[in-house]
Short mmCIF file of C-alpha atoms in Angstrom, two decimals:
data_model
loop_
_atom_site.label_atom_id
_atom_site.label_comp_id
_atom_site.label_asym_id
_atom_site.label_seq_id
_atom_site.Cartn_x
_atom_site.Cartn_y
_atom_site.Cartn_z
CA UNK F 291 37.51 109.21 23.67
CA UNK F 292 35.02 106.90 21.96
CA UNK F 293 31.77 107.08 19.86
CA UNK F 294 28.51 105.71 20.48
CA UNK F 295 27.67 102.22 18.49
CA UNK F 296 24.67 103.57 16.80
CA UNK F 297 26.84 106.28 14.90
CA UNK F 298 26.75 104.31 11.47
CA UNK F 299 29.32 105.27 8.43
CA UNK F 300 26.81 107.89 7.44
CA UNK F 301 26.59 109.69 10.65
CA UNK F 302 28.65 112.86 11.14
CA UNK F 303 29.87 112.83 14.95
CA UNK F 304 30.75 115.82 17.32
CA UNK F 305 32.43 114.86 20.70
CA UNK F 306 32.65 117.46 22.93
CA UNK F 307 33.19 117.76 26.77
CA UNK F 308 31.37 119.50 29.57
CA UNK F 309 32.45 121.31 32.81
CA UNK F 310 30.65 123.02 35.40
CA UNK F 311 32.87 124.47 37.51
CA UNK F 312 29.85 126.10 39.74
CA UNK F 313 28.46 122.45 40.08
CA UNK F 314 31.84 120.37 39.93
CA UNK F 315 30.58 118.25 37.27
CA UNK F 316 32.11 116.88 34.60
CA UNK F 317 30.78 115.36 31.60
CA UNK F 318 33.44 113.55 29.15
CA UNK F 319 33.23 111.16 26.05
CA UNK F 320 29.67 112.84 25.18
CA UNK F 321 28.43 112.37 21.41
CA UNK F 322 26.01 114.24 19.27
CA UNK F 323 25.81 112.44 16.32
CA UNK F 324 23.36 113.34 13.00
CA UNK F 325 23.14 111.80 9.32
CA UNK F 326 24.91 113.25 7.00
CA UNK F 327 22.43 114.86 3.75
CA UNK F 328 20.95 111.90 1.04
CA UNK F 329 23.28 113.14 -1.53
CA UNK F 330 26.82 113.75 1.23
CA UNK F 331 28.83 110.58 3.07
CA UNK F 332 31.15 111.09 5.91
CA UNK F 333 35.10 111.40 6.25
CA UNK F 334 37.00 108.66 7.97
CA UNK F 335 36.91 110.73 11.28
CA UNK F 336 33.15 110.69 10.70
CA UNK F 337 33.71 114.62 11.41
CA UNK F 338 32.45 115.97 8.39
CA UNK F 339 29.98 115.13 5.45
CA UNK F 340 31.46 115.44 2.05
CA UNK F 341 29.44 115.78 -1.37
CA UNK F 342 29.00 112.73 -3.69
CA UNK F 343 30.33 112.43 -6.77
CA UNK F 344 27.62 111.85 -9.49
CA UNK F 345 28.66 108.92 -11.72
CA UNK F 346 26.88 107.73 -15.22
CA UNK F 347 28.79 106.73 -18.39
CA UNK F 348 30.19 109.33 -20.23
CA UNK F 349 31.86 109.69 -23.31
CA UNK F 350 34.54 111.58 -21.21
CA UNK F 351 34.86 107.92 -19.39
CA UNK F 352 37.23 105.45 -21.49
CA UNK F 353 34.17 102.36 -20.85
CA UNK F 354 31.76 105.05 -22.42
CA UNK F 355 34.33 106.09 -25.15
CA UNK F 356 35.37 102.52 -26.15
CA UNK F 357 31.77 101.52 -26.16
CA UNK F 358 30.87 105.01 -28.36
CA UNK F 359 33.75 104.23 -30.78
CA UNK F 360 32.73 100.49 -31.28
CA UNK F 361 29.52 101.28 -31.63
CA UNK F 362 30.19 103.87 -34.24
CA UNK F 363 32.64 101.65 -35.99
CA UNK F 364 30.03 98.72 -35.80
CA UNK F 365 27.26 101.08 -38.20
CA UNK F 366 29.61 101.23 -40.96
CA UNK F 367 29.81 97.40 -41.61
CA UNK F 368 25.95 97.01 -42.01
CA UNK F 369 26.34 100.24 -44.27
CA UNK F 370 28.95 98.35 -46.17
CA UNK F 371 27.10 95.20 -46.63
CA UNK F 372 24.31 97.17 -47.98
CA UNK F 373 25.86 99.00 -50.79
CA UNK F 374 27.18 95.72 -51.87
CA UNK F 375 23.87 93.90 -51.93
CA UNK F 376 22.41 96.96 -53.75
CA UNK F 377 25.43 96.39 -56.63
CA UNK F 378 24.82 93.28 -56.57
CA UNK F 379 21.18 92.80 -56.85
CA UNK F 380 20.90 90.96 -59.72
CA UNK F 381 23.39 88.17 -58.72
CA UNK F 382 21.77 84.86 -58.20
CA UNK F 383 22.93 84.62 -54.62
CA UNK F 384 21.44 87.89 -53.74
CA UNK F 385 18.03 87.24 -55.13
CA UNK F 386 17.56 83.59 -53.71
CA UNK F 387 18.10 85.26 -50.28
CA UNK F 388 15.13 87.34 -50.58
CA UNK F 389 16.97 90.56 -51.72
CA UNK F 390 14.13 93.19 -50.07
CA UNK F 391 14.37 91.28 -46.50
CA UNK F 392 18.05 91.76 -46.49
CA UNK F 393 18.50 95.23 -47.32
CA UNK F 394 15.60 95.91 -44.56
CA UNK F 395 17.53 93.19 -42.42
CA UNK F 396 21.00 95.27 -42.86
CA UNK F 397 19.66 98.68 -42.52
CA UNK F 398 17.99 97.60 -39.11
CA UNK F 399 21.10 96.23 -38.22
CA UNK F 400 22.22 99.42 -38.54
CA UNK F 401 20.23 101.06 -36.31
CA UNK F 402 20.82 99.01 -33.95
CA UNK F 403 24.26 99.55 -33.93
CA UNK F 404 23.73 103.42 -33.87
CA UNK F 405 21.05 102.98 -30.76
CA UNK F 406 23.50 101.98 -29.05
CA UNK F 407 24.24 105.46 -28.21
CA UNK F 408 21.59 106.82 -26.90
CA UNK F 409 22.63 104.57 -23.43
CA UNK F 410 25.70 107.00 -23.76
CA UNK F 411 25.88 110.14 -21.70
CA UNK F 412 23.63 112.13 -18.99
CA UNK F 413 20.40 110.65 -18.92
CA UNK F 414 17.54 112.99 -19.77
CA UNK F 415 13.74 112.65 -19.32
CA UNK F 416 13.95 112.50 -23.91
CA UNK F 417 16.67 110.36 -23.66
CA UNK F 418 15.21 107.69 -20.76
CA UNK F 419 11.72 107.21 -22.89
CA UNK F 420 13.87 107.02 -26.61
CA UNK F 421 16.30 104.20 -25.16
CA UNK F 422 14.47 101.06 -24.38
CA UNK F 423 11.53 102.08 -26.67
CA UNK F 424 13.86 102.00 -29.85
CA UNK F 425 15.62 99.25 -28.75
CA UNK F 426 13.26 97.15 -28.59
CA UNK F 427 11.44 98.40 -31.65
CA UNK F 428 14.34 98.13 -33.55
CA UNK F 429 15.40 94.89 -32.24
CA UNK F 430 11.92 93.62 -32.94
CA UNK F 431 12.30 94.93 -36.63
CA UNK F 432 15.72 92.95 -37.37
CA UNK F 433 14.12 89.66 -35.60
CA UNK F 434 10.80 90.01 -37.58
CA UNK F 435 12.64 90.43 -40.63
CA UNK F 436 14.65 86.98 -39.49
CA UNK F 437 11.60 85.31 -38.97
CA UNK F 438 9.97 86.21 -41.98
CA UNK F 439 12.79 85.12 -43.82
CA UNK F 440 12.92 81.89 -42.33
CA UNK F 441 9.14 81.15 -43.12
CA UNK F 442 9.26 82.34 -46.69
CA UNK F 443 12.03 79.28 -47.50
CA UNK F 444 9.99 76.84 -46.03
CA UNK F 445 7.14 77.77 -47.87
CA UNK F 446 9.13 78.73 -51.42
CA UNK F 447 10.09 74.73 -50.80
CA UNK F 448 7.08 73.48 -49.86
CA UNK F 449 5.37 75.17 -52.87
CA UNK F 450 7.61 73.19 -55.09
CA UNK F 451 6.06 70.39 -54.36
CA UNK F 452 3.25 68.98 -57.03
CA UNK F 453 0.24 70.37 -56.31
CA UNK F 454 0.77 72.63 -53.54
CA UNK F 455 -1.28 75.71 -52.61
CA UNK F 456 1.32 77.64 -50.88
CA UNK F 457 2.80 78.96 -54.06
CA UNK F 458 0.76 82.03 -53.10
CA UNK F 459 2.00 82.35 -50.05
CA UNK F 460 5.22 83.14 -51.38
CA UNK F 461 5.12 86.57 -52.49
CA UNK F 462 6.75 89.47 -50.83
CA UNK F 463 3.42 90.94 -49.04
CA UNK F 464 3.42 87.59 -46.89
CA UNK F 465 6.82 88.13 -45.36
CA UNK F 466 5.97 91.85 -44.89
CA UNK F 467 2.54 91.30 -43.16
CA UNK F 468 4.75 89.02 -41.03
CA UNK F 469 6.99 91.94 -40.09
CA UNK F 470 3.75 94.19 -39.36
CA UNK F 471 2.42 92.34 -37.36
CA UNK F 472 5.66 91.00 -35.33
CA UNK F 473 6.01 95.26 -34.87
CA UNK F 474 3.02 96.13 -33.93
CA UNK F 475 2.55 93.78 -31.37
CA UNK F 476 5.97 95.13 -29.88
CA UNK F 477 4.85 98.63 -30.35
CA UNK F 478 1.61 98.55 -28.40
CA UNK F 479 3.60 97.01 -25.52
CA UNK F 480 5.79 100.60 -25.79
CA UNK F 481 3.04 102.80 -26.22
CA UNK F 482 1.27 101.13 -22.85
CA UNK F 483 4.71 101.40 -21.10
CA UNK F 484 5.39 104.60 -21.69
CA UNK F 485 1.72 105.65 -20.94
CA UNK F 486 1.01 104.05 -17.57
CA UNK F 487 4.89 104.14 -16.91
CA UNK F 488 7.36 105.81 -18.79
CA UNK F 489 11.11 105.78 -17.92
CA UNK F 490 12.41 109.07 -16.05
CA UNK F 491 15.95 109.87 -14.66
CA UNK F 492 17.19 109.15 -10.96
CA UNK F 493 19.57 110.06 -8.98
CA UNK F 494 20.30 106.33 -7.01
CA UNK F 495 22.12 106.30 -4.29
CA UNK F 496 21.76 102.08 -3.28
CA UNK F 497 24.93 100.51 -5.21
CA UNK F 498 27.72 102.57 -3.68
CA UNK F 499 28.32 104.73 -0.28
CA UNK F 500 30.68 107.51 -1.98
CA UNK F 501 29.14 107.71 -5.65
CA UNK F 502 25.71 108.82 -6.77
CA UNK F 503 24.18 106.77 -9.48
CA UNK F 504 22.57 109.06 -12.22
CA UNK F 505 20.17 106.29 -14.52
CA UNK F 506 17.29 106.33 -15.85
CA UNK F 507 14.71 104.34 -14.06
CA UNK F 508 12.93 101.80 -16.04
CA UNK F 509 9.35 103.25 -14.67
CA UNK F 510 7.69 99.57 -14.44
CA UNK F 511 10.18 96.43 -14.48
CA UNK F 512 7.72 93.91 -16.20
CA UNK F 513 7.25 95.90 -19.12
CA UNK F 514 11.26 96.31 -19.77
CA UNK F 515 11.27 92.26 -18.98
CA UNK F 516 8.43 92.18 -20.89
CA UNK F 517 9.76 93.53 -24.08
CA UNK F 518 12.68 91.75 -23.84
CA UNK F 519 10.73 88.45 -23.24
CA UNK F 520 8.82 89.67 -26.17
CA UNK F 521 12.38 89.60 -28.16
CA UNK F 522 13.17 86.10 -27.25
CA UNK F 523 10.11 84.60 -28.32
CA UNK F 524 10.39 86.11 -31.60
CA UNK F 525 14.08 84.78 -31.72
CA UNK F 526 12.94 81.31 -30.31
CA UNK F 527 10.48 80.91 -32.73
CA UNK F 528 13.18 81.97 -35.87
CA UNK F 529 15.36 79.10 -34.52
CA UNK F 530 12.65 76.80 -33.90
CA UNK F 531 11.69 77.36 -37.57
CA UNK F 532 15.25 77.34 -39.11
CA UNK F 533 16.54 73.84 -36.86
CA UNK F 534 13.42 72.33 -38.63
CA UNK F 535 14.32 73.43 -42.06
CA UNK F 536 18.54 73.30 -41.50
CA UNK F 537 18.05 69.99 -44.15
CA UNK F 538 16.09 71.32 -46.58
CA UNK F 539 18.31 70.86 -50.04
CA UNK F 540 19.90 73.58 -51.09
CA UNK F 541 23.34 74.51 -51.99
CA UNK F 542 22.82 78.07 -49.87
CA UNK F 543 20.38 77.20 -47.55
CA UNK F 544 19.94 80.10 -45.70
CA UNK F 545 18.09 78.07 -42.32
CA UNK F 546 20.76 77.16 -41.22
CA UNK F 547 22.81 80.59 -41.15
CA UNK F 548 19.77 81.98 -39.35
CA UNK F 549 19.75 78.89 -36.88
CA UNK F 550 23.18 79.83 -35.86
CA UNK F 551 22.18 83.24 -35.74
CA UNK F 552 19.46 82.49 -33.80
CA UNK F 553 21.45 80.31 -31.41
CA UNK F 554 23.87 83.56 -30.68
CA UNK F 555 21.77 86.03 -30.22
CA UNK F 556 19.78 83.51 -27.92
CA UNK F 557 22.83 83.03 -25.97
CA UNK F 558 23.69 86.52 -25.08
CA UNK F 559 20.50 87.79 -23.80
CA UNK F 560 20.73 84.40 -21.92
CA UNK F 561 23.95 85.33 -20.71
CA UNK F 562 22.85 89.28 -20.33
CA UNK F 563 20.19 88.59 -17.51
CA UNK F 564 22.57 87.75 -14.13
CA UNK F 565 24.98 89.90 -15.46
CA UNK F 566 22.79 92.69 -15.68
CA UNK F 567 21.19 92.22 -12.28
CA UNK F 568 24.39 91.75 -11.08
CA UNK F 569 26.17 94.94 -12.52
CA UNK F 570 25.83 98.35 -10.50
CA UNK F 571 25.52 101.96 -11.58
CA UNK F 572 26.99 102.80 -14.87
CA UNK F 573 27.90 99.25 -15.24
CA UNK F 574 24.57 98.04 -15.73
CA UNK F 575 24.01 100.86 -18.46
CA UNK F 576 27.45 99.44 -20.14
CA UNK F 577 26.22 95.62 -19.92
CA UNK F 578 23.23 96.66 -22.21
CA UNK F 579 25.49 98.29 -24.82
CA UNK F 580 27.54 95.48 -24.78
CA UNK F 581 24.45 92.76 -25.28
CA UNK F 582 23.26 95.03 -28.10
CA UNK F 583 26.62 94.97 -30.15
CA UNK F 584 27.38 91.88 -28.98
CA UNK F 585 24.39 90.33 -30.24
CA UNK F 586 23.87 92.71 -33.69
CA UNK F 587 27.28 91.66 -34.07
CA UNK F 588 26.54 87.71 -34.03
CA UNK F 589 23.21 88.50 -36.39
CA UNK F 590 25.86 90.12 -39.18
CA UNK F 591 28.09 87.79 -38.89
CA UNK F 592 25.97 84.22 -38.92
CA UNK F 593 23.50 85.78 -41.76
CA UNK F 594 25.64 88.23 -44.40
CA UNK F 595 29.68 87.30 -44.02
CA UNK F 596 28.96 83.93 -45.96
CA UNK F 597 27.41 85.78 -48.87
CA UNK F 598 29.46 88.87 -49.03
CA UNK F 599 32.76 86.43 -48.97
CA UNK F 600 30.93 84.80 -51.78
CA UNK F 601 30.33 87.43 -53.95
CA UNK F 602 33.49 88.88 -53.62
CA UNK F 603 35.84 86.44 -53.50
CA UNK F 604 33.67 83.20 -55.10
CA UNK F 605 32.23 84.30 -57.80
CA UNK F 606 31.90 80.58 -59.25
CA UNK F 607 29.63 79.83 -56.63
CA UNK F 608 27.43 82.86 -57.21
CA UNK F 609 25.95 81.75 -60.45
CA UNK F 610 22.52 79.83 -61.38
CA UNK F 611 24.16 76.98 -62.70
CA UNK F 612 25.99 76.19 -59.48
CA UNK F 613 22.70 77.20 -57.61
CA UNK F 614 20.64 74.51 -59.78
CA UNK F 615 23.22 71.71 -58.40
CA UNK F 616 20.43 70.87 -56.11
CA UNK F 617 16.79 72.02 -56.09
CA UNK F 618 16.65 75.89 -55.01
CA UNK F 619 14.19 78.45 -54.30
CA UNK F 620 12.24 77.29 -57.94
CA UNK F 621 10.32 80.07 -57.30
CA UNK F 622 13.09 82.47 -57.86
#
């Protein structure tokens, strides 16, 4: 017997033969074929439609677990880092590296460690609008905070100079009108994206014939590739910034840890877009985790490991007579 050529994979089949033994007719090799249900795909025989299995990343699944346990790992070095800036305030290194910025810096390094997490697990209508919303208002945070640092030591050495007018322009409220404003912009963009469209879970079944995809749907693509756009610029601008002031004179100058900062987290967002498009189901879900630790992870690295090995295990370096070497941060 054979089946019709329009009975495609997800077509249940029935052949069956007919006999008329009033007429003498016989009917053989006829097929009534049907589609199996949205959410059922058929046997090899093509004789029966089984269920789907519903697939998103768990913390049951060792992907989701690893990722989980990284991520939760991941919050604790941030945490660290913290404490020790806080016991070390009054160390010269710690205050020429705008002391306020870092601990805001570290502690939204944090969190962006610990969103993370919410990507883990069922998706949920709560869940769907609180995962690219923090993101990228945390993200935005920690970048703001970059760039403000970045501006303040051009301007703290540019009001060295005799007669300069941007000593004002040095105090703290600058560089925290700078991270206002950075924020707010980013947070009107998620208030009008979740307003007009707001993420919701979906139950996919495009990427794979047996599996069904459970994600949460971004609601409108240009605002997710909006905030993330949004993200780069901010980061393009820090790095722009920092190259420019990489040679200022200094024997800690801080431009050019956030240059290579800048230059990392750059590259894996770079290096996040075909991959994401290219990634299917919970794949995609686990491509995003791994951009966000991958790239919180470069930020920690490039801007705090120098000092913390310093104050820990350099302490001659972390003085103000070493500092005064060369001409730094007068202003401090």
């Amino acid at each position: 017997m054979s089946t019709r050529g329009d009975c495609f994979v997800k077509s249940s089949c029935r052949i069956f033969s007919l006999m008329s033994n009033n007429l003498g007719l016989i009917e053989l090799d006829s097929v009534d074929c049907f589609k199996c249900p949205w959410d059922h795909w058929p046997n090899s025989q093509k004789s029966l439609c089984l269920p789907k299995t519903i697939e998103f990343l768990s913390y049951e699944d060792p992907l989701g677990a690893t990722l989980a346990m990284t991520a939760i790992i991941s919050t604790l070095v941030p945490s660290a880092m913290l404490r020790l800036f806080v016991k070390y305030k009054t160390s010269p290194i710690v205050k020429a590296n705008n002391y306020n910025l870092s601990c805001l810096l570290l502690l939204s390094l944090t969190l962006c460690f610990f969103c993370s997490l919410a990507f883990i697990g069922p998706p949920q209508k709560e869940t769907c609008l609180l995962r690219h919303s923090a993101f990228g208002m945390i993200f935005t945070l920690c970048i703001s905070c970059i760039l403000a640092k970045t501006i303040m030591v051009v301007f703290a050495f540019m009001a060295t100079k005799p007669g300069s007018k941007l000593r004002r322009w040095t105090s703290p409220w600058v560089s925290f009108l700078i991270i206002s404003i950075c924020s707010l912009l980013q947070l009107i963009l998620c208030i009008s994206w979740q307003s007009l469209a707001p993420p919701f879970p979906e139950l996919s079944t495009r990427y794979q014939l047996r599996f069904i995809s459970f994600e949460c749907n971004e609601g409108s693509v240009i605002a997710f590739w909006a905030m993330l756009g949004y993200l780069s610029l901010l980061a393009f601008i820090s790095f722009l910034v920092a190259f420019l002031a990489r040679r200022l004179p200094d024997s800690f100058n801080e431009a050019q840890y956030i240059t290579f900062s800048m230059l990392a987290f750059l590259s894996v967002w770079i290096a996040f877009i075909p991959a994401y498009l290219s990634a299917q189901g919970k794949y995609t879900v686990a491509m995003e985790i791994f951009a966000i630790l991958s790239s919180s992870w470069a930020l920690l690295i490039c801007m705090f490991f120098p000092k913390c090995f310093i104050i820990l295990y350099r302490p001659d370096m972390n003085s103000r007579e070493y500092l005064m070497r060369k001409p730094y941060l007068a202003h401090q």
